[in-house]
């Protein structure tokens, strides 16, 4: 327990600051109590002087004896630019990482064009950027937009809060005045902080629960550590939040459904927005009414996270406390150093369904694939477009009980959470790309076993617009109540389109795009089949013009199966259209548990395709995305055609498949008799026998 207390001291900030280089004028609203201009000193703790976190939680139990070792920040962590991958068949298969990087190194490929304001791109800081220093807010004068289509800011002059006067009458005050009065106090306990937050959220006083926050300070940290939090870190979080009117002067547009739009902010602006989310100041974002204004947006205020603790869910509750460690560590880093100088871009990408690829017509060959059982997307996917296995409400359960891939990424890189403030739920052909985010924490484990393990020094270089060259693409997979339904052609097309939207780029030439770093997308609680999902992503990457790095997260069996099938498909010159055809055929012959999926692909891919196996239909109604229920049940792509010749063709094709079943998969050669049989099949397909239904 002493070790835990020692760790908490460093998370929450043990020292009182003596530096005062970061001075920001905060202009409060015209409250009679707060008319004056306050100068708030955002104290600096030199990263060279203070130990941010001990290396207490090591990766193995035999290192626990050195749990009080510390990370000296004058000797920063060395984060290799190139993923540490060895050329052994035991860890990775496919092509090498050097091939993935095209011989240019991790940051040699393009990710995003420079930031430039436009009708579709809102930039909330001044351009051009100085070489040094924090980006200045833009515009210089505050612009207040209290209307639909924009974030309703807590400091807006139009944001009014109902109050009861001493004489019994009712009235309104500006919300920002109420917030300032509540937060500009000294706190000595989480119960006082709870009371302050509820004072400007009184509607939820009997509904909100702060049990996780109380548990953290009663059980995880000792009294001394708690005192340092309330006298050190918490006042800084409050100061950061109350600087919002000064730091964010422009109106923040919402990234609404079916739009292509981007927002660029500075890291300092993001930190102030997140400080307000931590203190639950954003108005109209708390309602659970499905008809409310922000019903289709993620939760942004932290109240749900603060209440995510139950004794009957002990393991997951412990993971929630570990997420709180990550968040406190982020705020400590942000407020203990010189103001951050970087920038972040959030981009919503939309392609209408009718403009998505016709998958039955794509002649692209499969792209280079590197598949590994070692490493993680965020660590070994350096310089690549890194996939977030997202919820359609971006962030998923990060501010609740969730603690899987998306939620973990959001707490070790908390700047991702600002996307939750602006992003409406994603539709089937939409994706979200966040670039420039920084990683602050190390971790180990997953789900209930997740643990914060210390400070992370992110040395990713920045681009010409001040963004770290880390890009995350959020794509939400379908959730299948019955796993078998994912093999329906309609669902395969949906997942192909979703991945394609996330992987494609209309801004950069495909010749030099960074590869995709991904893994078992939608294969946890959403019941996705990893063997199918890797092929779906591979096909989407091919059409988008990107290579792919696939992480199996320790699953060597999956790595080997995928690699073997990949090389088989490449050797047999299977393109995207042919593979799509095979996937569409599979469900009709699938075994009950789909264990024969790859076996089916091996067999069918060895067969020569029937002449004109992809026949274009004559009317729009027969296009793939407009399939009738009858045509979808027929997984063959000869949609809209029926004939005796076709029935004979299918029977003979099945006979060929049965013959192939008895042959050695690794040494199969199509014998003369099989070729002869195929010739007979082709002869049967006489155009005069084909009738359009």
XYZ file of C-alpha atoms in Angstrom:
693
model
C 0.000 0.000 0.000
C 2.902 2.375 0.705
C 4.030 1.833 -2.871
C 0.592 2.833 -4.136
C 0.669 5.944 -1.979
C 4.120 6.802 -3.294
C 2.900 6.455 -6.875
C -0.147 8.595 -6.220
C 2.062 11.353 -4.807
C 3.741 11.598 -8.160
C 0.529 11.403 -10.162
C -1.112 14.206 -8.231
C 1.903 16.481 -7.803
C 3.911 16.366 -4.619
C 5.713 19.696 -4.859
C 4.439 23.208 -4.591
C 5.567 25.249 -7.575
C 8.085 28.073 -7.294
C 8.257 29.056 -10.952
C 5.868 31.529 -12.549
C 6.865 31.887 -16.179
C 3.454 31.125 -17.609
C 1.191 34.133 -16.930
C -2.231 34.387 -18.466
C -4.720 37.196 -17.898
C -8.151 35.815 -17.121
C -11.030 38.249 -17.693
C -13.988 37.178 -15.635
C -17.567 38.087 -16.413
C -19.223 41.148 -15.000
C -20.319 39.598 -11.747
C -20.361 42.067 -8.874
C -18.161 39.617 -7.036
C -15.749 38.997 -9.900
C -15.496 42.257 -11.861
C -11.754 42.551 -11.529
C -9.169 41.133 -13.880
C -7.325 38.301 -12.203
C -3.794 37.312 -13.085
C -3.492 33.575 -12.689
C 0.014 32.173 -12.522
C 0.190 28.855 -14.269
C 3.253 27.718 -12.381
C 5.944 25.843 -14.150
C 7.686 22.833 -12.759
C 10.746 22.185 -14.849
C 10.745 18.765 -16.400
C 14.452 18.706 -15.682
C 13.968 19.198 -11.962
C 11.005 17.048 -11.036
C 10.357 13.348 -11.218
C 6.965 12.882 -12.851
C 6.370 9.238 -12.125
C 8.217 6.282 -10.681
C 8.704 3.129 -12.689
C 6.654 1.359 -10.086
C 4.454 -0.868 -12.203
C 6.874 -2.966 -14.204
C 6.016 -5.396 -16.987
C 6.929 -8.434 -14.936
C 6.542 -9.458 -11.347
C 10.251 -9.986 -10.779
C 10.795 -6.257 -11.249
C 8.444 -5.240 -8.479
C 11.326 -5.142 -6.036
C 12.562 -2.020 -7.793
C 9.176 -0.353 -7.685
C 10.538 2.848 -6.234
C 12.913 3.513 -9.095
C 12.100 6.732 -10.913
C 12.283 8.070 -14.421
C 14.808 10.868 -14.558
C 13.410 13.346 -17.031
C 16.791 14.911 -17.733
C 17.479 11.541 -19.358
C 14.227 11.133 -21.324
C 12.900 7.814 -22.439
C 14.353 6.793 -25.762
C 11.449 6.032 -28.056
C 12.882 4.462 -31.177
C 11.599 5.983 -34.394
C 11.535 2.563 -35.991
C 9.455 -0.281 -34.529
C 11.610 -2.842 -32.809
C 10.746 -5.835 -34.969
C 13.084 -8.750 -35.469
C 13.212 -10.735 -38.652
C 12.135 -14.024 -37.115
C 9.228 -16.059 -38.353
C 8.164 -16.439 -34.730
C 7.054 -12.815 -34.453
C 6.006 -11.544 -37.873
C 5.187 -12.751 -41.353
C 4.507 -11.124 -44.673
C 6.675 -8.265 -45.885
C 9.216 -6.421 -43.735
C 8.549 -3.105 -42.014
C 11.175 -1.511 -44.247
C 9.017 -2.563 -47.195
C 5.956 -1.095 -45.459
C 7.838 2.182 -44.954
C 8.954 2.052 -48.620
C 12.537 2.438 -47.489
C 11.785 5.978 -46.288
C 11.645 5.332 -42.536
C 8.624 5.709 -40.240
C 7.883 9.314 -41.192
C 8.751 9.298 -44.879
C 5.190 8.835 -46.150
C 2.511 11.503 -46.321
C -0.312 11.751 -43.801
C -2.015 15.141 -44.083
C -1.601 18.403 -46.000
C -0.632 21.556 -44.046
C -3.368 23.250 -42.017
C -5.168 25.867 -44.080
C -8.443 27.559 -43.075
C -11.383 27.189 -45.448
C -15.157 26.893 -45.435
C -14.711 23.229 -44.454
C -11.750 23.702 -42.097
C -12.104 25.850 -38.967
C -8.758 26.910 -37.499
C -8.923 28.328 -33.968
C -5.354 29.650 -33.774
C -3.396 32.208 -35.757
C -1.507 31.232 -38.896
C 1.280 31.152 -39.840
C 2.738 29.555 -36.738
C 5.855 30.891 -35.085
C 8.736 28.478 -34.857
C 8.536 28.628 -31.069
C 5.828 29.382 -28.568
C 2.205 28.532 -27.993
C -0.120 29.227 -30.937
C -2.186 32.362 -30.363
C -5.983 32.077 -30.352
C -7.923 33.145 -33.426
C -9.816 35.401 -33.799
C -8.403 38.052 -31.493
C -11.859 39.059 -30.295
C -14.324 36.616 -28.770
C -17.000 35.276 -31.144
C -19.996 33.841 -29.345
C -22.361 31.550 -31.246
C -25.090 30.144 -29.041
C -26.977 28.146 -31.648
C -27.362 24.734 -33.202
C -24.393 23.637 -35.224
C -21.881 24.905 -32.663
C -20.619 23.836 -29.262
C -22.598 25.707 -26.618
C -19.796 27.087 -24.469
C -20.192 27.441 -20.689
C -18.899 31.031 -20.765
C -21.347 32.194 -23.439
C -23.220 35.336 -22.434
C -26.360 33.541 -23.628
C -25.870 30.630 -21.230
C -28.154 31.405 -18.314
C -28.603 29.423 -15.139
C -31.815 29.428 -13.048
C -31.409 30.604 -9.455
C -33.652 31.115 -6.443
C -33.280 34.471 -4.734
C -33.405 34.928 -0.962
C -36.781 36.658 -1.220
C -38.217 33.518 -2.796
C -38.346 34.812 -6.344
C -36.831 32.993 -9.287
C -34.388 34.425 -11.772
C -31.356 33.778 -13.928
C -27.635 34.428 -13.729
C -24.955 33.924 -16.277
C -23.764 30.331 -15.986
C -20.107 31.353 -16.098
C -20.511 33.528 -12.989
C -22.040 30.604 -11.089
C -19.226 28.312 -12.246
C -16.530 30.775 -11.186
C -18.038 31.280 -7.759
C -18.248 27.544 -7.216
C -14.709 26.728 -8.342
C -12.697 29.664 -6.990
C -12.682 28.152 -3.531
C -10.311 26.012 -1.552
C -11.177 22.317 -1.524
C -10.010 19.727 0.966
C -12.142 16.754 -0.097
C -13.861 15.215 -3.089
C -17.189 15.779 -1.352
C -16.597 19.520 -1.501
C -15.640 19.211 -5.159
C -18.830 17.228 -5.782
C -20.890 19.940 -4.108
C -19.215 22.606 -6.235
C -19.908 20.732 -9.483
C -23.523 20.102 -8.502
C -24.018 23.783 -7.662
C -24.088 24.534 -11.401
C -25.702 21.184 -12.256
C -28.343 21.130 -9.512
C -30.852 19.425 -11.821
C -28.767 16.249 -11.477
C -28.011 16.470 -7.762
C -30.013 13.336 -6.987
C -28.892 11.421 -10.078
C -25.154 11.917 -10.339
C -22.860 9.632 -8.403
C -19.225 10.454 -7.532
C -18.376 7.085 -5.986
C -15.309 6.404 -8.167
C -13.822 9.803 -7.365
C -14.423 9.298 -3.643
C -12.982 5.777 -3.788
C -9.843 7.001 -5.528
C -9.022 9.503 -2.804
C -10.060 7.308 0.101
C -8.407 4.048 -0.955
C -5.802 4.719 -3.649
C -4.034 7.757 -2.215
C -3.056 8.623 1.313
C -3.956 11.803 3.170
C -0.743 13.596 2.288
C -1.154 12.839 -1.408
C -4.760 14.010 -1.298
C -3.665 17.276 0.306
C -1.172 17.854 -2.470
C -3.898 17.236 -5.034
C -6.294 19.707 -3.455
C -3.648 22.370 -2.884
C -1.633 21.781 -6.056
C -3.129 19.995 -9.033
C -6.836 20.772 -8.588
C -6.332 24.565 -8.449
C -4.341 24.298 -11.674
C -7.133 22.333 -13.356
C -9.582 25.022 -12.230
C -7.297 27.777 -13.530
C -6.943 25.996 -16.851
C -10.721 25.645 -17.151
C -11.423 29.283 -16.297
C -9.031 30.484 -19.007
C -11.430 29.129 -21.635
C -12.783 32.552 -22.772
C -9.214 33.737 -23.351
C -7.851 30.591 -24.959
C -10.775 29.671 -27.238
C -12.045 32.849 -28.854
C -13.663 31.387 -31.949
C -16.925 29.481 -32.181
C -16.372 25.716 -32.355
C -18.498 24.090 -35.073
C -19.988 20.656 -34.567
C -18.857 17.923 -36.947
C -22.315 16.888 -38.029
C -23.465 13.759 -39.823
C -22.910 13.511 -43.580
C -20.427 16.380 -43.761
C -16.765 16.657 -44.633
C -15.315 19.124 -42.173
C -12.256 19.708 -40.002
C -11.349 21.628 -36.854
C -7.811 22.539 -35.811
C -6.972 23.613 -32.250
C -3.825 24.102 -30.231
C -2.924 21.590 -27.534
C -3.404 24.358 -24.971
C -6.932 25.036 -26.212
C -7.684 21.318 -26.026
C -6.399 21.140 -22.445
C -8.713 23.971 -21.370
C -11.700 22.276 -23.005
C -10.834 19.016 -21.228
C -10.438 20.812 -17.902
C -13.996 22.082 -18.336
C -15.159 18.574 -19.194
C -13.466 17.307 -16.016
C -15.358 19.931 -14.008
C -18.619 19.158 -15.870
C -19.263 22.711 -17.076
C -20.570 22.083 -20.606
C -24.295 22.938 -20.801
C -26.951 20.763 -22.453
C -24.605 17.753 -22.563
C -26.043 15.816 -19.626
C -29.553 14.892 -20.736
C -30.431 11.242 -21.335
C -33.555 12.202 -23.297
C -33.271 10.694 -26.808
C -34.904 13.854 -28.192
C -32.419 16.244 -26.594
C -30.189 18.498 -28.675
C -27.026 16.454 -28.121
C -28.608 13.002 -27.939
C -26.552 11.876 -30.945
C -23.260 13.077 -29.457
C -20.955 11.333 -26.980
C -20.987 12.327 -23.333
C -18.254 14.876 -22.673
C -18.686 15.876 -19.026
C -16.827 13.541 -16.657
C -19.724 12.888 -14.258
C -20.371 9.364 -15.586
C -16.740 8.389 -15.078
C -16.793 9.773 -11.539
C -19.738 7.474 -10.789
C -18.324 4.285 -12.322
C -17.581 2.329 -9.177
C -19.500 -0.594 -7.698
C -18.368 -3.179 -5.207
C -20.092 -5.935 -7.167
C -17.975 -4.980 -10.200
C -14.677 -4.849 -8.354
C -12.293 -5.734 -11.206
C -13.789 -3.282 -13.669
C -14.053 -0.657 -10.930
C -10.318 -1.037 -10.343
C -9.750 -0.439 -14.057
C -11.810 2.757 -13.785
C -9.485 3.961 -11.016
C -6.525 3.236 -13.300
C -8.168 5.375 -15.985
C -8.418 8.184 -13.434
C -4.673 7.868 -12.852
C -4.098 8.436 -16.570
C -6.308 11.521 -16.560
C -4.739 13.044 -13.452
C -1.316 12.363 -14.945
C -2.279 14.179 -18.146
C -3.414 17.272 -16.250
C -0.295 17.185 -14.143
C 1.896 17.058 -17.233
C -0.012 19.834 -18.991
C 0.035 22.198 -15.989
C 3.567 21.396 -14.823
C 5.459 22.299 -17.965
C 5.836 25.237 -20.295
C 2.566 25.648 -22.189
C 2.337 23.025 -24.964
C 3.190 24.298 -28.421
C 1.539 21.702 -30.642
C -1.663 21.571 -32.651
C -4.353 18.972 -33.335
C -6.747 18.454 -36.253
C -10.075 16.599 -36.082
C -11.489 15.628 -39.472
C -14.857 14.082 -40.234
C -14.815 12.172 -43.515
C -17.960 11.198 -45.419
C -18.442 9.382 -48.723
C -22.045 8.859 -49.879
C -22.931 5.202 -50.371
C -23.446 5.659 -54.084
C -19.861 6.932 -54.383
C -18.288 4.050 -52.480
C -16.396 1.453 -54.529
C -18.300 -1.207 -56.451
C -16.506 -4.054 -54.784
C -17.425 -6.577 -57.457
C -15.547 -4.428 -59.987
C -12.299 -3.673 -58.145
C -9.326 -5.172 -59.957
C -6.782 -3.990 -57.351
C -4.325 -6.620 -56.192
C -3.906 -7.240 -52.464
C -1.472 -4.745 -50.898
C 1.735 -5.548 -48.987
C 0.923 -7.056 -45.569
C 3.057 -7.236 -42.437
C 1.351 -9.321 -39.750
C 2.806 -9.678 -36.280
C 1.859 -11.243 -32.972
C 4.091 -8.793 -31.116
C 3.543 -5.142 -30.288
C 0.659 -2.692 -30.279
C -0.812 -0.273 -32.772
C 0.196 2.812 -30.779
C 3.778 1.696 -30.082
C 4.870 -0.283 -33.135
C 2.587 1.535 -35.580
C 4.840 4.593 -35.589
C 4.177 6.891 -38.532
C 1.239 4.807 -39.782
C -2.474 5.578 -39.882
C -3.508 3.922 -36.618
C -6.977 2.393 -36.362
C -9.226 3.075 -33.377
C -11.727 0.220 -33.026
C -14.377 2.787 -32.356
C -17.923 3.017 -31.164
C -20.169 5.057 -33.454
C -20.229 7.463 -30.510
C -16.518 8.207 -30.641
C -14.718 7.433 -27.398
C -17.095 4.619 -26.525
C -17.151 4.011 -22.792
C -13.993 5.946 -21.932
C -15.973 8.207 -19.581
C -17.898 5.263 -18.181
C -16.971 1.624 -17.549
C -15.280 0.894 -20.860
C -11.659 -0.246 -20.882
C -10.837 -1.938 -24.171
C -8.896 -0.786 -27.222
C -10.626 2.539 -27.901
C -10.995 3.543 -24.263
C -7.376 2.680 -23.447
C -6.132 4.743 -26.382
C -8.233 7.695 -25.234
C -6.868 7.683 -21.662
C -3.202 7.304 -22.618
C -3.748 10.058 -25.236
C -6.451 12.180 -23.522
C -6.414 14.846 -26.226
C -8.462 12.378 -28.275
C -11.359 13.100 -25.912
C -11.868 16.561 -27.395
C -13.353 14.781 -30.425
C -16.226 13.705 -28.172
C -17.185 17.355 -27.745
C -17.794 17.955 -31.441
C -18.514 14.665 -33.239
C -22.031 13.461 -33.975
C -22.493 9.685 -34.105
C -20.853 8.147 -37.164
C -23.014 6.771 -39.960
C -22.193 3.748 -42.134
C -19.916 5.577 -44.569
C -18.228 8.004 -42.181
C -14.963 8.021 -40.258
C -13.103 10.392 -37.953
C -9.385 11.140 -38.213
C -7.565 12.851 -35.345
C -3.999 13.929 -36.043
C -1.360 15.541 -33.845
C -2.272 13.846 -30.572
C 0.398 13.165 -27.972
C 0.777 10.150 -25.722
C 1.296 10.839 -22.002
C 1.052 7.487 -20.217
C 2.429 3.979 -20.293
C 0.146 1.084 -19.460
C -0.149 -2.654 -19.295
C -3.064 -5.060 -19.427
C -6.456 -4.888 -21.054
C -10.048 -4.623 -19.868
C -10.261 -5.497 -16.150
C -6.470 -5.950 -16.015
C -5.649 -2.474 -17.333
C -3.089 -0.550 -15.264
C -1.377 2.811 -15.583
C 2.369 2.185 -15.335
C 3.981 5.597 -15.559
C 4.962 8.582 -17.625
C 5.489 8.340 -21.374
C 7.708 10.814 -23.213
C 6.391 11.143 -26.754
C 9.201 12.024 -29.145
C 7.166 11.789 -32.336
C 8.280 14.645 -34.619
C 5.856 17.379 -35.656
C 4.785 18.320 -39.164
C 4.972 21.817 -40.637
C 1.657 22.698 -38.962
C 2.813 21.776 -35.457
C 1.020 18.418 -35.286
C 2.771 15.358 -33.963
C 2.947 12.886 -36.802
C 0.501 10.528 -35.130
C -2.865 10.000 -36.791
C -5.726 7.913 -35.452
C -8.694 6.899 -37.589
C -11.900 5.998 -35.750
C -14.049 3.472 -37.606
C -16.942 1.681 -35.934
C -17.597 -1.946 -36.805
C -21.027 -3.531 -36.827
C -22.120 -5.318 -33.679
C -23.550 -8.766 -34.397
C -26.051 -10.350 -32.049
C -25.582 -13.512 -34.094
C -22.043 -13.942 -35.385
C -23.245 -15.723 -38.526
C -24.868 -12.573 -39.916
C -21.495 -10.926 -40.553
C -21.091 -13.209 -43.587
C -24.172 -11.694 -45.245
C -23.135 -9.844 -48.382
C -24.836 -6.659 -47.212
C -22.862 -6.657 -43.958
C -19.597 -7.414 -45.747
C -20.216 -4.437 -48.031
C -20.978 -2.217 -45.057
C -17.697 -3.123 -43.339
C -15.754 -2.717 -46.588
C -17.234 0.748 -47.092
C -16.569 1.783 -43.499
C -12.923 0.718 -43.666
C -12.480 2.308 -47.088
C -13.787 5.680 -45.900
C -11.323 5.604 -43.018
C -8.379 4.465 -45.123
C -8.906 6.636 -48.210
C -7.569 10.135 -48.746
C -8.842 12.687 -51.225
C -6.134 15.142 -50.162
C -2.943 13.162 -50.787
C -1.691 11.173 -53.772
C -1.997 7.438 -53.195
C 1.579 6.773 -54.323
C 3.032 7.881 -51.001
C 0.350 7.281 -48.379
C 1.310 5.886 -44.985
C 0.286 2.293 -44.325
C -2.567 1.236 -42.048
C -1.811 -0.068 -38.539
C -4.738 -2.191 -37.399
C -5.810 -5.434 -35.765
C -8.903 -7.361 -34.711
C -11.356 -4.591 -35.505
C -14.785 -5.244 -33.996
C -13.791 -8.727 -32.833
C -14.432 -8.418 -29.108
C -17.845 -7.600 -27.703
C -19.081 -6.938 -31.260
C -18.495 -10.636 -32.150
C -16.553 -9.994 -35.331
C -14.621 -12.854 -36.924
C -10.891 -11.939 -37.054
C -10.299 -14.121 -40.116
C -12.971 -12.194 -42.008
C -12.090 -8.752 -40.638
C -8.462 -8.977 -41.723
C -9.569 -9.694 -45.298
C -12.118 -6.876 -45.237
C -9.479 -4.396 -44.084
C -6.944 -5.745 -46.571
C -9.395 -5.251 -49.444
C -10.263 -1.714 -48.308
C -6.574 -0.852 -47.950
C -5.909 -2.137 -51.476
C -8.521 0.135 -53.038
C -7.417 3.070 -50.847
C -3.819 2.632 -52.008
C -2.261 1.715 -48.670
C -0.201 -1.160 -47.307
C -1.254 -2.771 -44.026
C 0.368 -3.741 -40.734
C -1.809 -6.129 -38.727
C -1.338 -6.784 -35.005
C -2.792 -10.020 -33.642
C -1.972 -9.079 -30.022
C -0.194 -12.309 -29.148
C -2.322 -14.646 -31.265
C 0.326 -16.575 -33.204
C -2.233 -19.004 -34.613
C -4.174 -16.184 -36.268
C -0.932 -14.647 -37.533
C 0.123 -17.880 -39.210
C -3.294 -18.636 -40.721
C -3.663 -15.154 -42.158
C -0.110 -15.058 -43.514
C -0.475 -18.434 -45.216
C -3.783 -17.490 -46.830
C -2.424 -14.082 -47.851
C 0.488 -15.606 -49.754
C -1.836 -18.188 -51.282
C -4.141 -15.444 -52.583
C -1.204 -13.437 -53.905
C 0.285 -16.471 -55.666
C -3.062 -17.231 -57.291
C -3.399 -13.598 -58.410
C -6.666 -13.077 -56.527
C -7.779 -9.464 -56.820
C -10.317 -7.600 -54.694
C -13.252 -8.364 -56.990
C -12.524 -12.092 -57.035
C -12.061 -12.191 -53.259
C -15.319 -10.306 -52.792
C -17.042 -12.886 -54.964
C -15.614 -15.719 -52.866
C -16.685 -14.045 -49.610
C -20.166 -13.592 -51.031
C -20.362 -17.289 -51.881
C -19.195 -18.577 -48.527
C -22.304 -18.357 -46.353
C -24.277 -20.838 -48.442
C -21.759 -23.602 -47.748
C -20.477 -22.536 -44.323
C -20.142 -24.953 -41.437
C -22.036 -24.246 -38.246
C -19.108 -22.615 -36.429
C -17.463 -21.197 -39.578
C -14.303 -23.179 -38.875
C -14.055 -24.035 -42.577
C -13.901 -20.396 -43.742
C -10.271 -20.337 -44.839
C -10.486 -23.910 -46.139
C -13.312 -22.744 -48.389
C -11.209 -19.837 -49.669
C -8.270 -22.133 -50.353
C -10.415 -24.468 -52.449
C -12.377 -21.903 -54.397
C -9.424 -19.612 -55.077
C -7.583 -22.519 -56.750
C -10.382 -22.888 -59.260
C -10.321 -20.853 -62.419
C -13.145 -18.318 -62.271
C -16.152 -19.099 -64.420
C -16.146 -16.927 -67.549
C -17.653 -13.510 -66.813
C -18.369 -14.442 -63.211
C -19.015 -10.779 -62.514
C -21.840 -9.878 -64.871
C -23.071 -6.304 -64.697
C -26.783 -5.913 -64.283
C -28.788 -3.734 -66.628
C -30.827 -1.770 -64.115
C -29.962 0.281 -61.064
C -32.213 -1.904 -58.930
C -29.820 -4.815 -59.318
C -26.756 -3.001 -57.949
C -25.161 -4.587 -54.920
C -26.141 -1.965 -52.350
C -29.722 -2.063 -53.579
C -30.135 -5.819 -53.464
C -33.591 -7.162 -52.869
C -33.902 -9.693 -50.095
C -34.203 -12.400 -52.717
C -30.997 -11.426 -54.490
C -29.080 -11.057 -51.201
C -29.956 -14.611 -50.238
C -28.201 -15.697 -53.404
C -24.605 -15.050 -52.481
C -23.480 -15.498 -56.089
C -22.972 -12.143 -57.809
C -24.897 -13.133 -60.950
C -27.628 -10.928 -59.505
C -30.810 -10.726 -61.534
C -30.150 -13.723 -63.792
C -31.668 -17.220 -63.748
C -31.118 -20.068 -66.160
C -30.842 -23.820 -66.401
C -27.270 -23.372 -67.533
C -26.503 -21.486 -64.323
C -27.936 -24.272 -62.190
C -25.862 -26.806 -64.108
C -22.819 -24.586 -63.682
C -23.269 -24.472 -59.895
C -23.700 -28.242 -59.671
C -20.523 -28.842 -61.652
C -18.632 -26.260 -59.624
C -19.645 -28.051 -56.433
C -18.426 -31.317 -57.954
C -15.056 -29.716 -58.657
C -14.862 -28.462 -55.085
C -15.512 -31.984 -53.803
C -12.713 -33.359 -55.990
C -10.320 -30.738 -54.671
C -11.207 -31.669 -51.096
C -9.377 -34.971 -51.470
C -6.160 -33.406 -52.715
C -3.256 -32.109 -50.667
C -3.828 -28.366 -50.211
C -0.151 -27.550 -50.544
C 0.414 -29.517 -53.748
C -2.838 -29.138 -55.644
C -2.661 -28.954 -59.407
C -5.753 -28.690 -61.511
C -5.652 -31.956 -63.458
C -6.478 -32.389 -67.077
C -9.828 -33.929 -66.173
C -10.784 -30.890 -64.083
C -9.831 -28.563 -66.929
C -11.911 -30.704 -69.233
C -14.827 -30.423 -66.834
C -14.504 -26.630 -66.763
C -14.561 -26.560 -70.570
C -17.834 -28.467 -70.466
C -19.210 -25.961 -67.941
C -18.305 -23.008 -70.155
C -19.962 -24.702 -73.121
C -23.127 -25.059 -71.047
C -23.272 -21.306 -70.483
C -24.860 -20.518 -73.843
C -26.089 -16.908 -73.965
C -29.232 -18.093 -75.698
C -30.167 -20.026 -72.545
C -29.870 -16.989 -70.239
C -32.994 -15.029 -69.414
C -33.161 -11.807 -67.459
C -35.536 -12.233 -64.528
